[in-house]
Backbone as JSON, one array per atom type, in Angstrom:
{
  "sequence": "TLSAPMLEYLAIAISGTVCSVVVIGLLLDILHRVKLSLDTKNLAVVITGCDTGFGCSTAELLANAGFIVVAGCLTPEGVNRMKNKVALGIQCDVTKEEDITKLATETSNLLKSKNIRLWAVINNAGIAQAGYFDWIPPSLIRKQMDVNY",
  "N": [[84.0, 24.01, 59.5], [81.89, 26.3, 61.27], [81.85, 26.83, 64.75], [79.23, 26.86, 67.25], [79.55, 29.0, 69.2], [81.25, 30.7, 67.72], [79.65, 31.36, 65.53], [77.67, 32.76, 66.87], [79.17, 34.92, 67.84], [79.89, 36.13, 65.42], [77.36, 36.87, 64.46], [76.62, 38.77, 66.38], [78.57, 40.73, 65.94], [77.99, 41.57, 63.3], [75.32, 42.45, 63.57], [75.64, 44.57, 65.38], [77.18, 46.41, 63.9], [75.42, 46.95, 61.78], [73.27, 48.09, 63.2], [74.5, 50.44, 64.18], [75.01, 51.82, 61.79], [72.39, 52.21, 60.88], [71.27, 53.82, 62.94], [72.87, 56.14, 62.79], [72.28, 56.89, 60.18], [69.52, 57.45, 60.45], [69.64, 59.63, 62.23], [71.01, 61.52, 60.64], [69.13, 61.78, 58.58], [66.92, 62.87, 59.96], [68.03, 65.32, 60.75], [68.36, 66.52, 58.27], [65.73, 66.69, 57.28], [64.19, 68.08, 59.14], [64.02, 71.29, 60.42], [65.94, 72.12, 63.01], [64.64, 72.97, 66.14], [66.06, 73.37, 68.31], [68.28, 74.93, 70.64], [71.05, 74.84, 69.47], [73.62, 75.85, 69.84], [74.21, 75.68, 72.47], [74.45, 73.05, 73.05], [76.22, 70.03, 73.31], [77.85, 67.46, 71.45], [79.36, 64.34, 71.54], [81.43, 62.39, 69.57], [82.74, 59.32, 68.56], [85.27, 57.74, 66.52], [85.88, 59.46, 64.33], [87.68, 59.78, 62.26], [87.29, 59.15, 59.52], [84.67, 58.53, 57.09], [81.37, 57.7, 58.33], [81.54, 58.83, 60.92], [83.18, 61.13, 60.6], [81.64, 62.55, 58.71], [79.24, 62.88, 60.16], [80.13, 64.4, 62.33], [80.91, 66.78, 61.02], [78.43, 67.54, 59.88], [76.81, 67.95, 62.17], [78.27, 69.95, 63.46], [78.04, 71.98, 61.56], [75.35, 72.39, 61.84], [75.29, 73.8, 64.11], [75.85, 72.63, 66.58], [78.0, 72.02, 69.41], [80.73, 70.21, 68.84], [82.55, 67.39, 69.85], [85.12, 65.59, 68.68], [86.28, 62.38, 68.56], [89.15, 60.82, 67.5], [91.05, 58.17, 66.05], [93.6, 58.48, 64.99], [96.4, 60.84, 64.71], [96.25, 62.22, 62.31], [93.53, 62.19, 61.75], [92.6, 63.82, 63.83], [93.8, 66.22, 63.06], [92.41, 66.69, 60.65], [89.91, 67.27, 61.65], [90.33, 69.53, 63.09], [89.7, 72.32, 62.33], [87.01, 72.1, 62.02], [85.41, 71.27, 64.1], [84.56, 71.83, 67.61], [86.33, 70.6, 69.38], [88.89, 68.35, 68.85], [90.07, 65.16, 69.57], [92.58, 62.75, 70.11], [91.76, 59.43, 70.37], [91.73, 56.17, 71.33], [89.39, 53.81, 71.54], [89.73, 51.44, 72.86], [91.43, 51.81, 74.89], [91.63, 52.59, 78.2], [92.79, 54.88, 79.37], [92.71, 56.73, 77.25], [89.97, 57.03, 76.9], [89.3, 58.13, 79.36], [90.69, 60.55, 79.13], [89.28, 61.72, 77.0], [86.75, 62.01, 78.22], [87.4, 63.74, 80.35], [88.43, 66.06, 79.04], [86.19, 66.73, 77.55], [84.36, 67.28, 79.6], [85.64, 69.5, 80.76], [85.41, 71.32, 78.63], [82.61, 71.57, 78.48], [82.06, 72.77, 80.96], [83.57, 75.16, 80.77], [82.31, 76.54, 78.69], [79.79, 76.64, 79.59], [77.77, 74.82, 78.75], [75.67, 71.99, 77.84], [75.86, 68.4, 77.7], [74.47, 66.8, 75.01], [74.33, 64.54, 73.38], [75.91, 61.33, 72.83], [77.7, 59.7, 70.44], [78.68, 56.65, 69.68], [80.61, 55.79, 67.41], [82.93, 54.57, 66.61], [84.47, 51.85, 65.05], [85.45, 48.67, 63.67], [85.95, 46.27, 61.02], [86.73, 43.01, 60.3], [87.8, 41.54, 57.38], [87.05, 38.66, 55.41], [86.82, 35.03, 55.37], [85.27, 33.77, 58.2], [86.37, 31.61, 59.65], [89.0, 31.79, 58.91], [90.05, 34.02, 60.02], [92.27, 35.17, 62.41], [91.97, 34.51, 65.94], [92.91, 36.64, 67.55], [92.47, 38.92, 65.98], [89.72, 38.89, 65.79], [89.08, 39.29, 68.47], [90.13, 41.89, 68.79], [88.39, 43.29, 67.1], [85.98, 42.94, 68.51], [86.64, 44.23, 70.9], [86.86, 46.9, 70.04], [84.36, 47.4, 68.8], [82.43, 46.79, 70.69]],
  "CA": [[82.69, 24.51, 59.91], [81.92, 27.24, 62.4], [81.25, 26.36, 65.99], [78.09, 27.68, 67.67], [79.99, 30.28, 69.78], [81.8, 31.54, 66.67], [78.51, 31.88, 64.78], [77.03, 33.77, 67.71], [80.1, 36.04, 67.83], [79.75, 36.76, 64.11], [76.03, 37.49, 64.4], [76.66, 39.96, 67.23], [79.4, 41.73, 65.25], [77.26, 42.08, 62.14], [74.14, 43.2, 64.02], [76.11, 45.82, 65.98], [77.58, 47.31, 62.82], [74.21, 47.35, 61.06], [72.53, 49.0, 64.07], [75.21, 51.72, 64.19], [74.78, 52.49, 60.5], [70.98, 52.61, 60.84], [71.07, 54.93, 63.86], [73.51, 57.33, 62.22], [71.47, 57.26, 59.02], [68.29, 58.09, 60.93], [70.01, 60.94, 62.76], [71.29, 62.4, 59.51], [67.86, 62.03, 57.9], [66.14, 63.79, 60.79], [68.64, 66.65, 60.68], [68.11, 67.09, 56.96], [64.3, 66.9, 57.04], [63.57, 68.97, 60.11], [64.82, 72.41, 60.9], [65.99, 71.93, 64.45], [64.19, 74.08, 66.96], [66.92, 73.34, 69.49], [69.33, 75.95, 70.75], [72.2, 73.96, 69.26], [74.89, 76.44, 70.26], [74.41, 75.34, 73.88], [74.39, 71.59, 73.18], [77.43, 69.36, 72.85], [77.74, 66.08, 71.0], [80.64, 63.64, 71.48], [81.38, 61.34, 68.55], [83.98, 58.57, 68.39], [85.46, 57.22, 65.16], [85.69, 60.59, 63.41], [88.78, 59.89, 61.29], [86.75, 59.11, 58.15], [83.37, 57.88, 56.97], [80.19, 58.18, 59.01], [81.91, 59.68, 62.05], [83.64, 62.41, 60.06], [80.48, 63.22, 58.1], [78.3, 63.25, 61.21], [80.74, 65.51, 63.07], [80.8, 67.98, 60.19], [77.02, 67.9, 59.76], [76.33, 68.49, 63.44], [78.96, 71.24, 63.69], [77.4, 72.94, 60.65], [74.01, 72.65, 62.37], [75.46, 74.66, 65.28], [76.21, 71.91, 67.8], [79.39, 71.98, 69.86], [81.1, 68.82, 68.57], [83.83, 66.84, 70.3], [85.39, 64.47, 67.76], [87.32, 61.44, 68.96], [89.78, 60.21, 66.32], [92.08, 57.2, 66.39], [94.92, 58.9, 64.51], [96.68, 62.28, 64.71], [95.77, 62.77, 61.03], [92.1, 62.42, 61.92], [92.45, 65.0, 64.68], [94.14, 67.39, 62.23], [91.31, 66.92, 59.71], [88.77, 67.8, 62.4], [90.76, 70.71, 63.84], [88.98, 73.54, 62.0], [85.62, 71.78, 61.73], [84.68, 71.01, 65.34], [85.04, 72.57, 68.78], [87.45, 69.9, 70.01], [89.3, 67.06, 68.29], [90.92, 64.46, 70.53], [93.0, 61.41, 69.72], [91.15, 58.51, 71.33], [91.57, 54.76, 71.0], [88.32, 53.39, 72.44], [90.1, 50.23, 73.59], [92.37, 52.2, 75.95], [90.92, 53.31, 79.26], [93.36, 56.22, 79.58], [92.21, 57.59, 76.18], [88.56, 57.3, 77.19], [89.31, 59.06, 80.49], [91.1, 61.85, 78.6], [88.14, 62.23, 76.23], [85.73, 62.42, 79.18], [87.9, 64.9, 81.1], [88.49, 67.23, 78.17], [84.81, 67.09, 77.23], [83.81, 67.9, 80.81], [86.24, 70.83, 80.87], [84.8, 72.15, 77.59], [81.23, 71.84, 78.89], [82.09, 73.73, 82.07], [84.11, 76.45, 80.34], [81.35, 77.21, 77.81], [78.49, 76.57, 80.24], [76.88, 74.09, 77.86], [75.38, 70.65, 78.34], [76.03, 67.28, 76.79], [73.18, 66.43, 74.43], [74.37, 63.18, 72.82], [77.17, 60.63, 72.59], [77.57, 58.76, 69.32], [79.82, 55.73, 69.68], [80.71, 55.38, 66.02], [84.18, 53.85, 66.35], [84.25, 50.45, 64.73], [86.27, 48.04, 62.63], [85.41, 45.0, 60.52], [87.75, 42.15, 59.71], [87.29, 40.92, 56.16], [87.5, 37.3, 55.12], [86.04, 33.94, 55.95], [85.39, 33.84, 59.66], [87.29, 30.57, 60.12], [90.38, 32.13, 58.55], [90.48, 35.2, 60.77], [92.88, 34.78, 63.69], [91.21, 34.93, 67.12], [93.38, 37.94, 68.04], [91.79, 39.97, 65.22], [88.31, 38.86, 66.2], [89.07, 39.91, 69.79], [90.32, 43.33, 68.59], [87.13, 43.81, 66.56], [85.01, 42.97, 69.59], [87.06, 45.28, 71.85], [86.55, 48.2, 69.47], [82.95, 47.56, 68.44], [81.5, 46.58, 71.81]],
  "C": [[82.85, 25.42, 61.12], [81.25, 26.62, 63.61], [80.11, 27.31, 66.37], [78.54, 29.01, 68.31], [80.55, 31.23, 68.72], [80.68, 32.14, 65.82], [77.8, 32.98, 65.56], [77.87, 35.05, 67.74], [79.95, 36.84, 66.53], [78.41, 37.48, 63.99], [75.98, 38.77, 65.22], [77.44, 41.07, 66.53], [78.64, 42.37, 64.09], [76.07, 42.92, 62.59], [74.54, 44.53, 64.64], [76.48, 46.84, 64.93], [76.35, 47.83, 62.07], [73.4, 48.34, 61.9], [73.18, 50.38, 64.1], [74.94, 52.5, 62.91], [73.35, 53.0, 60.42], [70.73, 53.82, 61.73], [71.67, 56.21, 63.3], [72.72, 57.8, 61.01], [70.18, 57.96, 59.42], [68.56, 59.49, 61.48], [70.26, 61.93, 61.63], [70.01, 62.74, 58.75], [67.01, 63.03, 58.66], [66.7, 65.2, 60.69], [68.4, 67.31, 59.33], [66.65, 67.47, 56.74], [63.68, 67.97, 57.94], [64.53, 70.09, 60.46], [64.79, 72.32, 62.42], [65.52, 73.18, 65.19], [64.98, 74.1, 68.28], [67.88, 74.51, 69.46], [70.66, 75.21, 70.68], [73.51, 74.54, 69.75], [75.2, 76.17, 71.73], [74.37, 73.84, 74.13], [75.64, 70.97, 72.58], [77.12, 67.92, 72.46], [79.15, 65.51, 70.93], [80.49, 62.49, 70.49], [82.73, 60.65, 68.51], [84.08, 58.09, 66.94], [85.3, 58.29, 64.1], [86.8, 60.75, 62.38], [88.26, 60.0, 59.86], [85.3, 58.65, 58.23], [82.25, 58.55, 57.73], [80.52, 59.14, 60.15], [82.32, 61.06, 61.61], [82.47, 63.2, 59.5], [79.49, 63.7, 59.15], [78.84, 64.43, 62.02], [80.61, 66.82, 62.3], [79.36, 68.47, 60.1], [76.5, 68.55, 61.04], [76.99, 69.83, 63.76], [78.34, 72.32, 62.81], [75.99, 73.3, 61.1], [74.07, 73.49, 63.65], [75.79, 73.97, 66.58], [77.68, 72.11, 68.13], [79.81, 70.52, 69.76], [82.48, 68.5, 69.12], [84.05, 65.58, 69.47], [86.56, 63.64, 68.28], [87.85, 60.73, 67.73], [90.88, 59.26, 66.77], [93.47, 57.73, 66.07], [95.13, 60.41, 64.64], [96.2, 62.95, 63.41], [94.27, 63.07, 61.1], [91.83, 63.65, 62.76], [92.75, 66.26, 63.88], [93.04, 67.72, 61.24], [90.13, 67.6, 60.4], [89.06, 69.16, 63.02], [89.93, 71.97, 63.57], [87.48, 73.32, 61.75], [84.77, 71.62, 62.98], [85.28, 71.8, 66.5], [86.28, 71.93, 69.39], [87.68, 68.56, 69.33], [90.3, 66.41, 69.22], [91.31, 63.11, 69.97], [92.51, 60.45, 70.79], [91.03, 57.12, 70.73], [90.56, 54.2, 72.0], [88.61, 52.1, 73.19], [91.06, 50.54, 74.74], [91.66, 53.08, 76.97], [91.46, 54.71, 79.48], [92.9, 57.2, 78.49], [90.76, 57.98, 76.43], [88.45, 58.3, 78.35], [89.69, 60.46, 80.02], [89.96, 62.5, 77.81], [87.06, 62.77, 77.18], [86.15, 63.69, 79.93], [87.91, 66.16, 80.25], [87.09, 67.69, 77.74], [84.17, 67.8, 78.41], [84.35, 69.32, 80.99], [85.62, 71.8, 79.85], [83.37, 72.54, 77.98], [81.18, 72.9, 79.99], [82.54, 75.1, 81.6], [83.13, 77.24, 79.47], [79.94, 77.24, 78.39], [77.43, 75.95, 79.31], [76.62, 72.71, 78.43], [75.58, 69.61, 77.26], [74.66, 66.83, 76.32], [73.19, 64.99, 73.93], [75.8, 62.65, 72.77], [76.89, 59.62, 71.49], [78.82, 57.91, 69.29], [79.92, 55.1, 68.3], [81.96, 54.56, 65.72], [83.88, 52.38, 66.09], [85.18, 49.96, 63.64], [85.59, 46.75, 62.2], [86.56, 44.23, 59.87], [87.13, 41.45, 58.5], [87.84, 39.51, 56.0], [86.56, 36.27, 55.71], [86.32, 33.88, 57.44], [86.39, 32.82, 60.19], [88.74, 30.91, 59.85], [90.92, 33.32, 59.33], [91.06, 34.74, 62.12], [92.05, 35.3, 64.88], [91.64, 36.3, 67.66], [92.71, 39.09, 67.3], [90.31, 40.04, 65.54], [88.16, 39.56, 67.54], [89.21, 41.43, 69.66], [89.03, 43.97, 68.05], [86.08, 43.93, 67.66], [85.36, 44.06, 70.61], [86.69, 46.67, 71.33], [85.05, 48.4, 69.32], [82.0, 47.43, 69.62], [82.14, 47.01, 73.1]]
}
């Protein structure tokens, strides 16, 4: 049986993932339904977790809408995929402070060099461990929490 703290941990993980998906879905819906009256060429958006999935799709969509997109990817392959699609692709593991600092510094440099402003940050990076909660080693649960929260 699951202990109360483990059940609470699981509920937080599931609700965080669901909230992220809902927010990204709403953003994509708004962008599709409304012709933006924003001067998007002067607005930057930073997105983490752009290797695949929602992050990759959101980065491409926003770049196509004219935003200056900074895509944080976990892997070099993800950065290469983003290279010709966004203004800046950076390898960034959100669990490493030095990677987060590098992302912030390079984003700040980009903003200053192009005289643009940061409009949004989308923290999309996330992982989910599959299996019965009791069978997942605590180290993997900890890693999931470090990435997702």
